[in-house]
Coordinates of C-alpha atoms in Angstrom, one line a residue:
X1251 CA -13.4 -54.2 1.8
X1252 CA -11.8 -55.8 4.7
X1253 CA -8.2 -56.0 2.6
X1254 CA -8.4 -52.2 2.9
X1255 CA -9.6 -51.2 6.1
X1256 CA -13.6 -50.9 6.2
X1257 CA -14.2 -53.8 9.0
X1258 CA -17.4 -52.3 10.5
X1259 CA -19.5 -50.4 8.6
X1260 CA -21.0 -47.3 9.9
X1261 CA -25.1 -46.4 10.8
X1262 CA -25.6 -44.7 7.5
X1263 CA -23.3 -47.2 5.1
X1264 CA -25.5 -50.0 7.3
X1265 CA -28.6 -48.4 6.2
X1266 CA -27.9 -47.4 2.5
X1267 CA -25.6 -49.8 1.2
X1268 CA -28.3 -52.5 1.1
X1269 CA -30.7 -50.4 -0.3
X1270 CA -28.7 -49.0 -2.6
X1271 CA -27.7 -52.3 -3.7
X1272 CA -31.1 -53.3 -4.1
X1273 CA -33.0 -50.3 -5.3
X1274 CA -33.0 -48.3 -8.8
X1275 CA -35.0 -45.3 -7.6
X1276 CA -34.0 -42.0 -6.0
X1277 CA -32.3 -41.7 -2.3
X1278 CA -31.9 -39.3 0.4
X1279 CA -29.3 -39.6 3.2
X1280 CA -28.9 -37.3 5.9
X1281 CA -26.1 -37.8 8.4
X1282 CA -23.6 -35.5 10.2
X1283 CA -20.4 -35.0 8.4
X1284 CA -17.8 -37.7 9.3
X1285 CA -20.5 -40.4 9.6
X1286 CA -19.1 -42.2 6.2
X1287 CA -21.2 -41.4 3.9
X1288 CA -18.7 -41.3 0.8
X1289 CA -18.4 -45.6 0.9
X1290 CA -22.5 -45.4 2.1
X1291 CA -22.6 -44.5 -1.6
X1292 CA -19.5 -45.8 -3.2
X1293 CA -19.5 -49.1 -2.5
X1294 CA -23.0 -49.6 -4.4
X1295 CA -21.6 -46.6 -7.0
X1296 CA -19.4 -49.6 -8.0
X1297 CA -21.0 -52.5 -7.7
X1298 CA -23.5 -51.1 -10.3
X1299 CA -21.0 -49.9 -12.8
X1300 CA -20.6 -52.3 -16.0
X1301 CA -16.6 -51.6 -16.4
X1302 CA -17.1 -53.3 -20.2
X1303 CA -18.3 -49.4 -20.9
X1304 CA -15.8 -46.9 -21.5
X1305 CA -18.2 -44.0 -21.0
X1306 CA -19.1 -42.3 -18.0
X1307 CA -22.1 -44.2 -15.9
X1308 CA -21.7 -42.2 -12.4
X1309 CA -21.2 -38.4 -11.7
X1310 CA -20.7 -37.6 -8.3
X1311 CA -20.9 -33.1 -7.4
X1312 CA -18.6 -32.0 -5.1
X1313 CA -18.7 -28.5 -3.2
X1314 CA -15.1 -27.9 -3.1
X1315 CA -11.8 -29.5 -4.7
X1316 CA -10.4 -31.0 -1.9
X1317 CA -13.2 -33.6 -1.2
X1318 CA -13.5 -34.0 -4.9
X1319 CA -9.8 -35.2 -4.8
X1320 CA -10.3 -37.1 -1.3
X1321 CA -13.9 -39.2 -3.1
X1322 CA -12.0 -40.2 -5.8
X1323 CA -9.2 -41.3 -3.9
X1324 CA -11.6 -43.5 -2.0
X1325 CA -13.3 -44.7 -4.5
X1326 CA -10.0 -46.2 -6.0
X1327 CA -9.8 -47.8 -3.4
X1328 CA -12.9 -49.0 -2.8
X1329 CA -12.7 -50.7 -6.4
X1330 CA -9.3 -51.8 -6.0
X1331 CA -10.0 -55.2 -7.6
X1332 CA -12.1 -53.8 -9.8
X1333 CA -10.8 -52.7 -13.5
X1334 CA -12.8 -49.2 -12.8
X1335 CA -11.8 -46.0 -14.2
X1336 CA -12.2 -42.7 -11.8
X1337 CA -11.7 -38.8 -12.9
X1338 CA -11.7 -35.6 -11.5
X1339 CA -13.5 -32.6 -13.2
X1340 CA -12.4 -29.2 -10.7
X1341 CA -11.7 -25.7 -11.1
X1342 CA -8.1 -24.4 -10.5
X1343 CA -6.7 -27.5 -12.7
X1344 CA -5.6 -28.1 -16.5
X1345 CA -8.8 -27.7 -18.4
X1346 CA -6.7 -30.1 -21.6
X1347 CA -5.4 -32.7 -18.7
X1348 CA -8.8 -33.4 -17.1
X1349 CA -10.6 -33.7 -20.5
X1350 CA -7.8 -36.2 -21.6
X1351 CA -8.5 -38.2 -18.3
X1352 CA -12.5 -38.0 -19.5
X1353 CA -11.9 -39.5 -22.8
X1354 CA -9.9 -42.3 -21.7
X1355 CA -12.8 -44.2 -20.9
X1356 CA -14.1 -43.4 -17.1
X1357 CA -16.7 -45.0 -15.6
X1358 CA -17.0 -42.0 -13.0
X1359 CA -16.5 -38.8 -12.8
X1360 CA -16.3 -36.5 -9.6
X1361 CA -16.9 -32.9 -10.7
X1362 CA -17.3 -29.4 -8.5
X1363 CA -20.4 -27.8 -10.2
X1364 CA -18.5 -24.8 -11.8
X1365 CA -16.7 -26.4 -13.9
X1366 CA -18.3 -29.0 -14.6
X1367 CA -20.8 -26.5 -16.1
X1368 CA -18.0 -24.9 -18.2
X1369 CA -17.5 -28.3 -20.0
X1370 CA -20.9 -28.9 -20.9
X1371 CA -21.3 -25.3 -22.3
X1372 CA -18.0 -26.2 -24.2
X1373 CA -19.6 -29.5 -25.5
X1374 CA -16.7 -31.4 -24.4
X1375 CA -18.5 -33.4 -22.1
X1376 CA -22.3 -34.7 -21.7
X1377 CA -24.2 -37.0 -19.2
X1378 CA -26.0 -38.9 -22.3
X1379 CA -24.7 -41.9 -19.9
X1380 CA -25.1 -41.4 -16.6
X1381 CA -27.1 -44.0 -14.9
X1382 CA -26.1 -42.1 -11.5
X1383 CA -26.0 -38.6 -10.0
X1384 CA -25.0 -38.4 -6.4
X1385 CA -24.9 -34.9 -4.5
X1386 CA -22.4 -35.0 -2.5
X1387 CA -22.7 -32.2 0.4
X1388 CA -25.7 -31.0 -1.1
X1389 CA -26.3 -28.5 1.7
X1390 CA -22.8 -27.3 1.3
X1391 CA -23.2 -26.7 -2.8
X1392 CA -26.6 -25.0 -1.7
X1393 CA -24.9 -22.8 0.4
X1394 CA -22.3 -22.3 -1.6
X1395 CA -24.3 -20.2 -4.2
X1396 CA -23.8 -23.5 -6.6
X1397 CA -28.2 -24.0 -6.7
X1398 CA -28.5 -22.8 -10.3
X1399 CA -25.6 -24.9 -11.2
X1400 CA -27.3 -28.1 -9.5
X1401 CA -30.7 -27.1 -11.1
X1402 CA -28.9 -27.1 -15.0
X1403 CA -27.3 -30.2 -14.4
X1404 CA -30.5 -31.9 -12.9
X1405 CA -32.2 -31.1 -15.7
X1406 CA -29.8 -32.3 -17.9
X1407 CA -29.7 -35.4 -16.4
X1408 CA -33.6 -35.9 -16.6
X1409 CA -35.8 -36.7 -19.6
X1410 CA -36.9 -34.8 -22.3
X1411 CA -40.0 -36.1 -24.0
X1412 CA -43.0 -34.1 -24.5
X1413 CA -45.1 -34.1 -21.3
X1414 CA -41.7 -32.7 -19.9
X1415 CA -42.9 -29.5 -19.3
X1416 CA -46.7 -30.8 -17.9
X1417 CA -44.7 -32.8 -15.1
X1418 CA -43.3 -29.8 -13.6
X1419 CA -47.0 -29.0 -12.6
X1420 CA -47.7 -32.4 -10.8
X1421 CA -44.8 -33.5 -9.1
X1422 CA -41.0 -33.6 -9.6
X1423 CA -39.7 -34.1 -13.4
X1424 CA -39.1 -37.6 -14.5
X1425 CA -35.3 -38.6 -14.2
X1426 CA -33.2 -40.0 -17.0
X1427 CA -31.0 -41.8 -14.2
X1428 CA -30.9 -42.3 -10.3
X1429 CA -30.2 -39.4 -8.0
X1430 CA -28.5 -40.3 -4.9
X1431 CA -28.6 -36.9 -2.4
X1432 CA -26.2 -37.3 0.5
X1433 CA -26.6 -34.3 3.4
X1434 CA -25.3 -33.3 6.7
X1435 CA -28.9 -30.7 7.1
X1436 CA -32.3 -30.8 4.8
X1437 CA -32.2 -27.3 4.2
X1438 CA -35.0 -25.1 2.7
X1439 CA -32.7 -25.1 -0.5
X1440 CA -32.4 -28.6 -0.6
X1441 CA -36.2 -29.3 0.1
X1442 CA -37.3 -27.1 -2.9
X1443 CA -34.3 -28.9 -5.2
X1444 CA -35.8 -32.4 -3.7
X1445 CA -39.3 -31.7 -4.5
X1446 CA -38.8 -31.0 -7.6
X1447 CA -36.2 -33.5 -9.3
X1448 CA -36.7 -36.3 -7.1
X1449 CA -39.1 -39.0 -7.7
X1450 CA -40.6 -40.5 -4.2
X1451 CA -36.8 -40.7 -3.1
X1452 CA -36.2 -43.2 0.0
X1453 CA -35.2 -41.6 2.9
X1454 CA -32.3 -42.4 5.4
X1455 CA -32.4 -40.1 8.1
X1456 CA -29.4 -40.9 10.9
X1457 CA -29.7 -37.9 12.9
X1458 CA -31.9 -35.0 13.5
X1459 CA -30.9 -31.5 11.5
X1460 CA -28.5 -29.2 13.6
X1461 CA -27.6 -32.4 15.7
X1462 CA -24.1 -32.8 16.9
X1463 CA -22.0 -36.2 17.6
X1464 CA -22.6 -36.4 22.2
X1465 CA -18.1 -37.2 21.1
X1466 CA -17.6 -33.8 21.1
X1467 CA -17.4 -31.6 24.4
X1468 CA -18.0 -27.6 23.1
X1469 CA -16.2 -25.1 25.2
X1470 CA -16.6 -21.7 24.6
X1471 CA -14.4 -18.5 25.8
X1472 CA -15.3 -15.1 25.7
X1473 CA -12.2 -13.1 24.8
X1474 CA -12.3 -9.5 23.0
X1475 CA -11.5 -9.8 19.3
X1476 CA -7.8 -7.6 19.9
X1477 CA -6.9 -10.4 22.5
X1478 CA -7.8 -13.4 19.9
X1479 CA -4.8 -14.4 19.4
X1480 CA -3.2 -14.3 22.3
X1481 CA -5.4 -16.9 23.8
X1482 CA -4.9 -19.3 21.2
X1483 CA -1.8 -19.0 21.5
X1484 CA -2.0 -19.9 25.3
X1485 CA -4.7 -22.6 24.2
X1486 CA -1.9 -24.3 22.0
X1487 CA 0.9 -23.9 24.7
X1488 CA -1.6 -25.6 27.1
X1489 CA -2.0 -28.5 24.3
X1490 CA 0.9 -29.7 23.2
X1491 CA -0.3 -32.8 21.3
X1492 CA -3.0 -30.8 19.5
X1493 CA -4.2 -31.8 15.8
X1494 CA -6.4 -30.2 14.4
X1495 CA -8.8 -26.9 12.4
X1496 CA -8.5 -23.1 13.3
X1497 CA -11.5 -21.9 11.8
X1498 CA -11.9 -18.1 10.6
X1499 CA -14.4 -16.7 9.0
X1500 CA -12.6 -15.0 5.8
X1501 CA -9.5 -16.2 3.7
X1502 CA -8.0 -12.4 4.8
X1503 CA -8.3 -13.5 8.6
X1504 CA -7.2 -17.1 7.6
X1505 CA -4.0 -15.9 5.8
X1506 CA -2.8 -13.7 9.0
X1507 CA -3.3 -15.9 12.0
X1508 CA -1.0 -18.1 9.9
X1509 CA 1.1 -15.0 9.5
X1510 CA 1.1 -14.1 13.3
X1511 CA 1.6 -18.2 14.1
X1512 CA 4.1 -18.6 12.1
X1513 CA 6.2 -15.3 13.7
X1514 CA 5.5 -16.5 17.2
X1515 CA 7.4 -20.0 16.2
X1516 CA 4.3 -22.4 15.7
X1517 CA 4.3 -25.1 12.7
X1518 CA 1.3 -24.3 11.3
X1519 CA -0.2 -24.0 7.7
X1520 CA -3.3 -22.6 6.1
X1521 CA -5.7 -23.8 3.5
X1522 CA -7.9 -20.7 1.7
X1523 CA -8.8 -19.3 -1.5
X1524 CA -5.8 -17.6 -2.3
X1525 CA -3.5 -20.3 -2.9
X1526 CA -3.2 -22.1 -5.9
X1527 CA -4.6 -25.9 -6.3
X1528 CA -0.8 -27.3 -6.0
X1529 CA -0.5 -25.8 -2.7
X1530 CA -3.6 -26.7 -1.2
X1531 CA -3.2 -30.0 -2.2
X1532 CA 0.8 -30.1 -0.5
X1533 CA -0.8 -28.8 2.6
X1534 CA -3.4 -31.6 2.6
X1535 CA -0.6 -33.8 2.6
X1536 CA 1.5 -32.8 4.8
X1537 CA -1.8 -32.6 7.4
X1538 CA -2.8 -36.3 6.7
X1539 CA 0.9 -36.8 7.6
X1540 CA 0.9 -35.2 10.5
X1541 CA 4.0 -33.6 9.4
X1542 CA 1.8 -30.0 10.2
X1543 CA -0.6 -30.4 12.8
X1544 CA -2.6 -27.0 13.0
X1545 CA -4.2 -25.9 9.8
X1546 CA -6.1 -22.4 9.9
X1547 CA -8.5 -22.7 7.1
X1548 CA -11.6 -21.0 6.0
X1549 CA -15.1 -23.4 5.9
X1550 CA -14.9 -23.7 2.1
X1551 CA -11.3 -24.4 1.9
X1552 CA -11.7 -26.9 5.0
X1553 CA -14.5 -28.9 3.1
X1554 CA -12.0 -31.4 1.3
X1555 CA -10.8 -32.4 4.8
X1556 CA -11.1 -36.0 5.5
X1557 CA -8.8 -36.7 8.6
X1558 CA -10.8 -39.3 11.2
X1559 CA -8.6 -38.5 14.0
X1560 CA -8.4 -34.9 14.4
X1561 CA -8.3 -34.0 18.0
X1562 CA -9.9 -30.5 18.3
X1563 CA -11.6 -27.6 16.3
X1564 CA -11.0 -24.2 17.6
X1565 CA -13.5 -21.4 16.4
X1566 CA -11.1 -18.1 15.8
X1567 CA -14.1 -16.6 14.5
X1568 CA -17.7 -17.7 14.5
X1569 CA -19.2 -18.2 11.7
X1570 CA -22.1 -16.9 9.8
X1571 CA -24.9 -20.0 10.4
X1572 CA -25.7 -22.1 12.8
X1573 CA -25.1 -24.8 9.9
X1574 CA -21.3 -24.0 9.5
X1575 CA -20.8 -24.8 12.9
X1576 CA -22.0 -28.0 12.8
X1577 CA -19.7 -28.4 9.6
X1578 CA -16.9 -27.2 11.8
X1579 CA -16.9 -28.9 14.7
X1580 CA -18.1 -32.2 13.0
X1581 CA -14.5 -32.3 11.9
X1582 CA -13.5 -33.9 15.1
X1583 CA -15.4 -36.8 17.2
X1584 CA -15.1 -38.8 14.4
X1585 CA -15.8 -42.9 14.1
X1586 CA -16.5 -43.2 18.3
X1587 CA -13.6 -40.8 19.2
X1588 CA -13.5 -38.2 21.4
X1589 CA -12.6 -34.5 20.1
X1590 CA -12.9 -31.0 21.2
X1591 CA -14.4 -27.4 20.6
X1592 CA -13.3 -24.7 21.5
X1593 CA -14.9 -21.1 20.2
X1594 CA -13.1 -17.7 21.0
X1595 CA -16.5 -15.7 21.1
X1596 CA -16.5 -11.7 21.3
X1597 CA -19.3 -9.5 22.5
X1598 CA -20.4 -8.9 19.7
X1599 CA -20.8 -12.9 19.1
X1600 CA -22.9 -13.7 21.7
X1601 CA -25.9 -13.4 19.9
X1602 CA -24.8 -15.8 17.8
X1603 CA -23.7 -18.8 20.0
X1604 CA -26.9 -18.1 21.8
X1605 CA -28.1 -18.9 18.1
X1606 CA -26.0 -21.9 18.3
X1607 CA -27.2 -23.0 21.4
X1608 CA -31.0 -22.9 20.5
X1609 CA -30.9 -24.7 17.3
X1610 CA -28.4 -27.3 17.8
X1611 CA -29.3 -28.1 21.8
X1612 CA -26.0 -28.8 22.7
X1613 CA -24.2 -28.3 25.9
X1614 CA -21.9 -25.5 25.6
X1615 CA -19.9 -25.2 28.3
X1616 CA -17.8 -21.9 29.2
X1617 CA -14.0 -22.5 29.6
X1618 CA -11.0 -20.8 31.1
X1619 CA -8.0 -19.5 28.9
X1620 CA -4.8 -20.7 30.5
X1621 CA -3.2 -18.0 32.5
X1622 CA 0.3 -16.7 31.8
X1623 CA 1.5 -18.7 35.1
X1624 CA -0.7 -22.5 33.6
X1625 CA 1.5 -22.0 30.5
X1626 CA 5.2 -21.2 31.8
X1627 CA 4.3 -24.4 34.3
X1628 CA 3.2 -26.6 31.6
X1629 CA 6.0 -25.6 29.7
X1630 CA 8.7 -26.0 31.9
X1631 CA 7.5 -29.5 33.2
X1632 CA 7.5 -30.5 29.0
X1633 CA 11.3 -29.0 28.7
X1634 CA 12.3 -31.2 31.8
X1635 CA 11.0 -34.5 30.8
X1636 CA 12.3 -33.8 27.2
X1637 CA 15.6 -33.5 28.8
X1638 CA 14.7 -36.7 31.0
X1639 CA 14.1 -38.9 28.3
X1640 CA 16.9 -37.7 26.3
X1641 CA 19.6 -40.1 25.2
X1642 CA 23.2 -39.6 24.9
X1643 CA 24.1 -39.9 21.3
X1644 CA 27.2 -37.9 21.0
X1645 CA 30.2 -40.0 21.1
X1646 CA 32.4 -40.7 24.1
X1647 CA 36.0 -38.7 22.5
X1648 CA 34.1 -35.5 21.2
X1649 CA 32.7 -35.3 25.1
X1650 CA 36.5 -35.8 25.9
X1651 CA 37.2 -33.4 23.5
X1652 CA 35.0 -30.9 25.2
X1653 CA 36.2 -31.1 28.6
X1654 CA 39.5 -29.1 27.2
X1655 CA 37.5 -26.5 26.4
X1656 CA 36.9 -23.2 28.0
X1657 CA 33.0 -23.5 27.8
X1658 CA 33.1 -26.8 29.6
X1659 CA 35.2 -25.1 32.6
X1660 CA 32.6 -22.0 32.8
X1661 CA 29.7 -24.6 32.7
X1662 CA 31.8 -26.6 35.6
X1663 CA 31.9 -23.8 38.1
X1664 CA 27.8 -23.0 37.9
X1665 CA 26.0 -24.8 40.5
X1666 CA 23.3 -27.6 40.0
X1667 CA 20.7 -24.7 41.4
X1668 CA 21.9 -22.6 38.7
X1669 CA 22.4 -25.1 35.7
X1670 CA 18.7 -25.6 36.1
X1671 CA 17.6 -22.0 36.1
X1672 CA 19.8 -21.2 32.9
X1673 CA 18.2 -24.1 31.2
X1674 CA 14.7 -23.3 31.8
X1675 CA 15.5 -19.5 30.9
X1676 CA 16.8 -20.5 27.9
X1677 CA 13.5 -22.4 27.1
X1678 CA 11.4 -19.6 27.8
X1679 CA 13.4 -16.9 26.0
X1680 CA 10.7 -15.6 24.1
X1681 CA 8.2 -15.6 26.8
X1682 CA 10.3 -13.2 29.1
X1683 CA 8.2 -9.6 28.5
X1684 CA 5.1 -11.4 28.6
X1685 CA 2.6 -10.9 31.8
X1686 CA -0.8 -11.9 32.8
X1687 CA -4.0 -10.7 30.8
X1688 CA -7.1 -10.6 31.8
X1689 CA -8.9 -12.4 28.7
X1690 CA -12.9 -13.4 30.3
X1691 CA -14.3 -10.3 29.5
X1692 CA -17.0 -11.1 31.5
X1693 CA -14.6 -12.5 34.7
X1694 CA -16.0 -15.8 34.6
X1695 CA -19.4 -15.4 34.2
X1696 CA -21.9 -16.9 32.2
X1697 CA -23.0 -14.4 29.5
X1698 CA -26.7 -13.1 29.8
X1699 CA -27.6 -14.7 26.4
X1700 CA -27.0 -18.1 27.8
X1701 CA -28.5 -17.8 31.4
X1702 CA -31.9 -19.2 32.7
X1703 CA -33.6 -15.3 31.7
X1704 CA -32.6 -15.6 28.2
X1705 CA -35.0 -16.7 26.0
X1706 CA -32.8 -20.2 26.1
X1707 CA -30.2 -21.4 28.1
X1708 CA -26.8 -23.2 27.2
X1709 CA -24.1 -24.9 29.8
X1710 CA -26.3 -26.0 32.6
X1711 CA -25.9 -28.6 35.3
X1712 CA -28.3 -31.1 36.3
X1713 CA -29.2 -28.3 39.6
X1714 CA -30.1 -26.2 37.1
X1715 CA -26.6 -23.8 38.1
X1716 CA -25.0 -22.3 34.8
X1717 CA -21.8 -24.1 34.5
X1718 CA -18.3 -23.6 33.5
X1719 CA -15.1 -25.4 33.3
X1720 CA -11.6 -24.6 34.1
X1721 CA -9.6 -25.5 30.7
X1722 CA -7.2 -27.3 32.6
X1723 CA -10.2 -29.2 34.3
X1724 CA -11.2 -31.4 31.3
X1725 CA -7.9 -33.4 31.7
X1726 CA -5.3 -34.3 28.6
X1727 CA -6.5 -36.8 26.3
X1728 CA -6.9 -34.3 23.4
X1729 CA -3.7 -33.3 22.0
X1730 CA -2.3 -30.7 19.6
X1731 CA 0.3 -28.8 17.6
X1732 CA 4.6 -29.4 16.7
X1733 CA 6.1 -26.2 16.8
X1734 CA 9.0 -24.1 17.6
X1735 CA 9.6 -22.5 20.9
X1736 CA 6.2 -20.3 21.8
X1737 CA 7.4 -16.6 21.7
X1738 CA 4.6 -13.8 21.9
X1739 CA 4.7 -10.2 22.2
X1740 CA 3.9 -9.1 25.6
X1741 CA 0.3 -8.0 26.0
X1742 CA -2.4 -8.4 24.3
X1743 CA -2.3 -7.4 20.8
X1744 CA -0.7 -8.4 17.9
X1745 CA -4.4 -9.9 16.7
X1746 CA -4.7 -10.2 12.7
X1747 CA -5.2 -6.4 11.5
X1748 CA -8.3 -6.8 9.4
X1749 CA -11.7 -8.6 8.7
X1750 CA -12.8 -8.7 5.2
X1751 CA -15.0 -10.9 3.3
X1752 CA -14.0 -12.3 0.0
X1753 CA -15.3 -14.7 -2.4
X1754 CA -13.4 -17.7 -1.1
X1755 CA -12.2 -19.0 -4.5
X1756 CA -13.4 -19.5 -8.4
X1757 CA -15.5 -22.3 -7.3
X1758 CA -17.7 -20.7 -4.3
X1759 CA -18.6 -17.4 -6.1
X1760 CA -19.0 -18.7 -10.2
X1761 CA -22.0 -19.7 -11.2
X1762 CA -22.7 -20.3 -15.1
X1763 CA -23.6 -17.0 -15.1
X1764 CA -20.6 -15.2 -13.0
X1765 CA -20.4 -13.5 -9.5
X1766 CA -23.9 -12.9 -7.8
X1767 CA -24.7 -10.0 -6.6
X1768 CA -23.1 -9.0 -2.9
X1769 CA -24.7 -6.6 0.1
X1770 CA -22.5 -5.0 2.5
X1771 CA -22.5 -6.1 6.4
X1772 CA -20.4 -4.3 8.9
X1773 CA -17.6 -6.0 11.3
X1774 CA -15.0 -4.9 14.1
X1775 CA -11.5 -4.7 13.4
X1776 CA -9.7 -7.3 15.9
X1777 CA -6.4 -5.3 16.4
X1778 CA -6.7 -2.5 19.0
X1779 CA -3.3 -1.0 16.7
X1780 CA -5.2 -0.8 13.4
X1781 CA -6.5 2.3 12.7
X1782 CA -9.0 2.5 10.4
X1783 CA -12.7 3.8 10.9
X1784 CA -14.7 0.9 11.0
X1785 CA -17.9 2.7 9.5
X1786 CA -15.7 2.1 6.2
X1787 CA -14.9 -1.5 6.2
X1788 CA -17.6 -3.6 5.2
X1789 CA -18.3 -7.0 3.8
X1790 CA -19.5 -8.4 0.6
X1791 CA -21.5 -11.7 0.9
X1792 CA -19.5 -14.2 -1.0
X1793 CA -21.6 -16.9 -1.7

């Protein structure tokens, strides 16, 4: 373990590891997400295999893709030394390939529910063999719309004998193999699923449900959805080292921040739905290289994102549950570091961080978007110590070469004074229409849902005031995003056009049976220039 990195084991890998070593009955671990709890049940996953067997011993769910691709890649490593075989079972892929990787002898397979579910109805796979289930992110697969998937392959995986159907009566039915649940919440969903297939399961329990890591300091900003994006952009200007999530709510949303980024000259990509496996998995890469270092994604898309060193999480868009947020923001703060929240919250959002605030306890603090004048400053102090610590590399004749020229003799005549000014012009180019905005929508102060007369109260100092921060207050050791030269519109609009909701991908909204059934909920349009009457947009729950 050491030869690859794992010197000091985590609370929950502490906690389980030995008793999963030790112990042949069924587990529950609850721990926030980023806590380690794929090697918590990994490294006894593998210690338990018997790699003489070329059949499949371990099955490991998955809610999305992504992690399924990032647990198998740690398992690999994690059995390094160990002749071990490890496949991948995941919608959005070769069916042909991933059965050929199956029947090449794998000790373990790491499957999202869907299609895993479409191979056993095909008969070209079957957990005859499996000593081990593990439910990875079972909260997530719950609230994915994934619980009658879970329920068919739990009861595959337990016995069939006569008194099967008597059990179900008494107490949870008896298990063919192990079942290793691993959660960041105990939902209601999960407690009914527990009670019912697991047998007296151990439980680990690291911290309280709705609990967040006391790493991460949650700002808030109340901005009007049409002004959205302007302050983001102003919260990236402000942060240039920034690496990290921009969270929105639907793949639609997700798809045109990245849109509007991308024309204001920010590197940025986007993971959602929409895009095929290939370039979700290119994005993931280029991330974990740091090569892009603002992704916009949506929560599902997200889920498969393993990064320990992200610096912030910015909220574009609430979302939906209290229990999403703790997803989100659990993203940074990682392993002892330090990270960041921020949440761009509307009017018509307060309600729900006043949700947030009740359930999870935490101390939300309200922050100040950088003003027009914080960002020109900040920018022009970064363009003069680029151009401090820039070294000459051009060689000594072609500068020779350029003192002949008629450009060297106009730059000759200008002034220091005025040499200066041109520069910084030219680094602010696209900034040059742009003027102050008035983003708090509240001018600075605390909303009414979050104040002592509310039925709780969020952001309060030890006197018992309300608080809130300046953003540039909380000093500079996040960081964030590469990008080209920042370059707005002036004013305030520009925001992404439309909110929709859509069934995030294959995997979120298919079932064995197909699409469940949806139910319309209404939503604001965030662009003050899209005209469309917002009794007629509505929103189909895609879970």
């Amino acid at each position: 373990l050491e030869s690859i990195g794992f010197t000091e084991p985590t609370e929950i890998q502490t906690k389980a590891i030995p008793y999963l070593l030790k112990n042949s009955g069924d587990f529950i671990g609850l721990a926030a997400t980023g806590t380690g709890k794929t090697a918590a049940f990994g490294v006894p996953l593998i210690e338990n295999i018997d790699a003489t067997m070329k059949t499949p011993q371990a099955l490991i769910l998955s809610p999305t893709r992504e992690l399924a691709i990032q647990i198998v890649d740690q398992l690999k490593k994690l059995s390094s030394f160990k002749k071990i075989k490890i496949a991948a079972i995941y919608g959005g892929s070769s069916y042909r390939k991933q059965i050929e990787d199956v029947k090449k002898g794998v000790q373990i397979v790491v499957a999202t529910p869907g299609r895993l579910i479409d191979l056993l109805e095909q008969n070209v796979f079957n957990l005859h063999d499996i000593k081990t289930l593990v439910l990875d992110e079972a909260d997530e697969m719950i609230s994915m719309g994934f619980r009658d998937s879970l329920e068919e392959i739990l009861k595959r995986t337990h016995s069939e004998d006569a008194n099967q159907e008597k059990s179900t009566s008494k107490g949870p039915l008896r298990a063919a193999c192990k079942t290793w649940l691993f959660s960041a919440t105990m939902s209601p969903g999960i407690k009914k699923l527990t009670q019912k297939y697991l047998e007296t399961p151990f439980t680990i329990e690291i911290q309280n449900k709705g609990s967040l890591s006391t790493q991460i300091t949650q700002l808030y900003f109340t901005v009007k959805d049409n002004l959205k994006l302007k302050a983001l952009t102003h919260l990236l200007d402000a942060l240039p080292e920034f690496y990290g999530i921009i969270f929105c709510e639907t793949k639609l949303l997700c798809a045109e921040v990245e849109e509007q980024l991308t024309k204001r000259g920010y590197f940025v990509d986007s993971l959602h739905g929409d895009k095929q496996q290939k370039e979700r998995e290119w994005t993931l890469k280029k991330f974990k290289a740091k090569d892009v270092k603002v992704i916009v994604a949506t929560d599902v898309a997200a889920r498969g994102l393993d990064v320990s060193d992200l610096t912030h999480v910015v909220n574009f868009s609430l979302p939906w549950d209290v229990e999403s947020y703790v997803h989100r923001i659990g993203r940074t703060g990682r392993n002892g570091k330090t990270g960041y929240s921020y949440s761009l919250v509307s009017p018509r959002e307060l309600s729900t961080l006043r949700a947030i605030h009740q359930k999870t306890k935490a101390n939300l603090v309200k922050g100040t978007i950088p003003t027009f004048k914080e960002v020109i400053t900040h920018k022009l102090k970064m363009a003069s110590d680029q151009l401090l610590a820039f070294e000459n590399h051009i060689k000594k004749d072609v500068i020779e070469d350029f003192k002949t020229t008629d450009e060297y003799s106009h730059l000759e005549k200008l002034t220091k004074e005025e040499l200066i000014i041109k520069f910084l012009n030219l680094k602010l180019e696209k900034n040059r229409h742009e003027e102050e905005i008035p983003f708090d929508f509240l001018n600075g102060r605390i909303p009414k849902e979050l104040t002592p007369g509310a039925k709780e109260s969020s952001g309060r100092s030890q006197q018992g005031e309300p608080r809130r921060r300046d953003f540039n207050s909380r000093g500079r050791s996040g960081g964030y995003s590469s990008r080209r030269n920042f370059g707005s519109s002036s004013g305030g609009g520009g925001g992404p056009k439309r909110f929709q909701r859509n069934e995030e991908d294959s995997e979120r909204s298919r079932g064995p049976k197909g699409p469940r059934g949806t139910s319309s909920r209404r939503r604001p349009s965030t662009d003050k220039n899209f005209k469309s009457d917002r009794k007629t947009r509505f929103f189909s729950d895609d879970v």
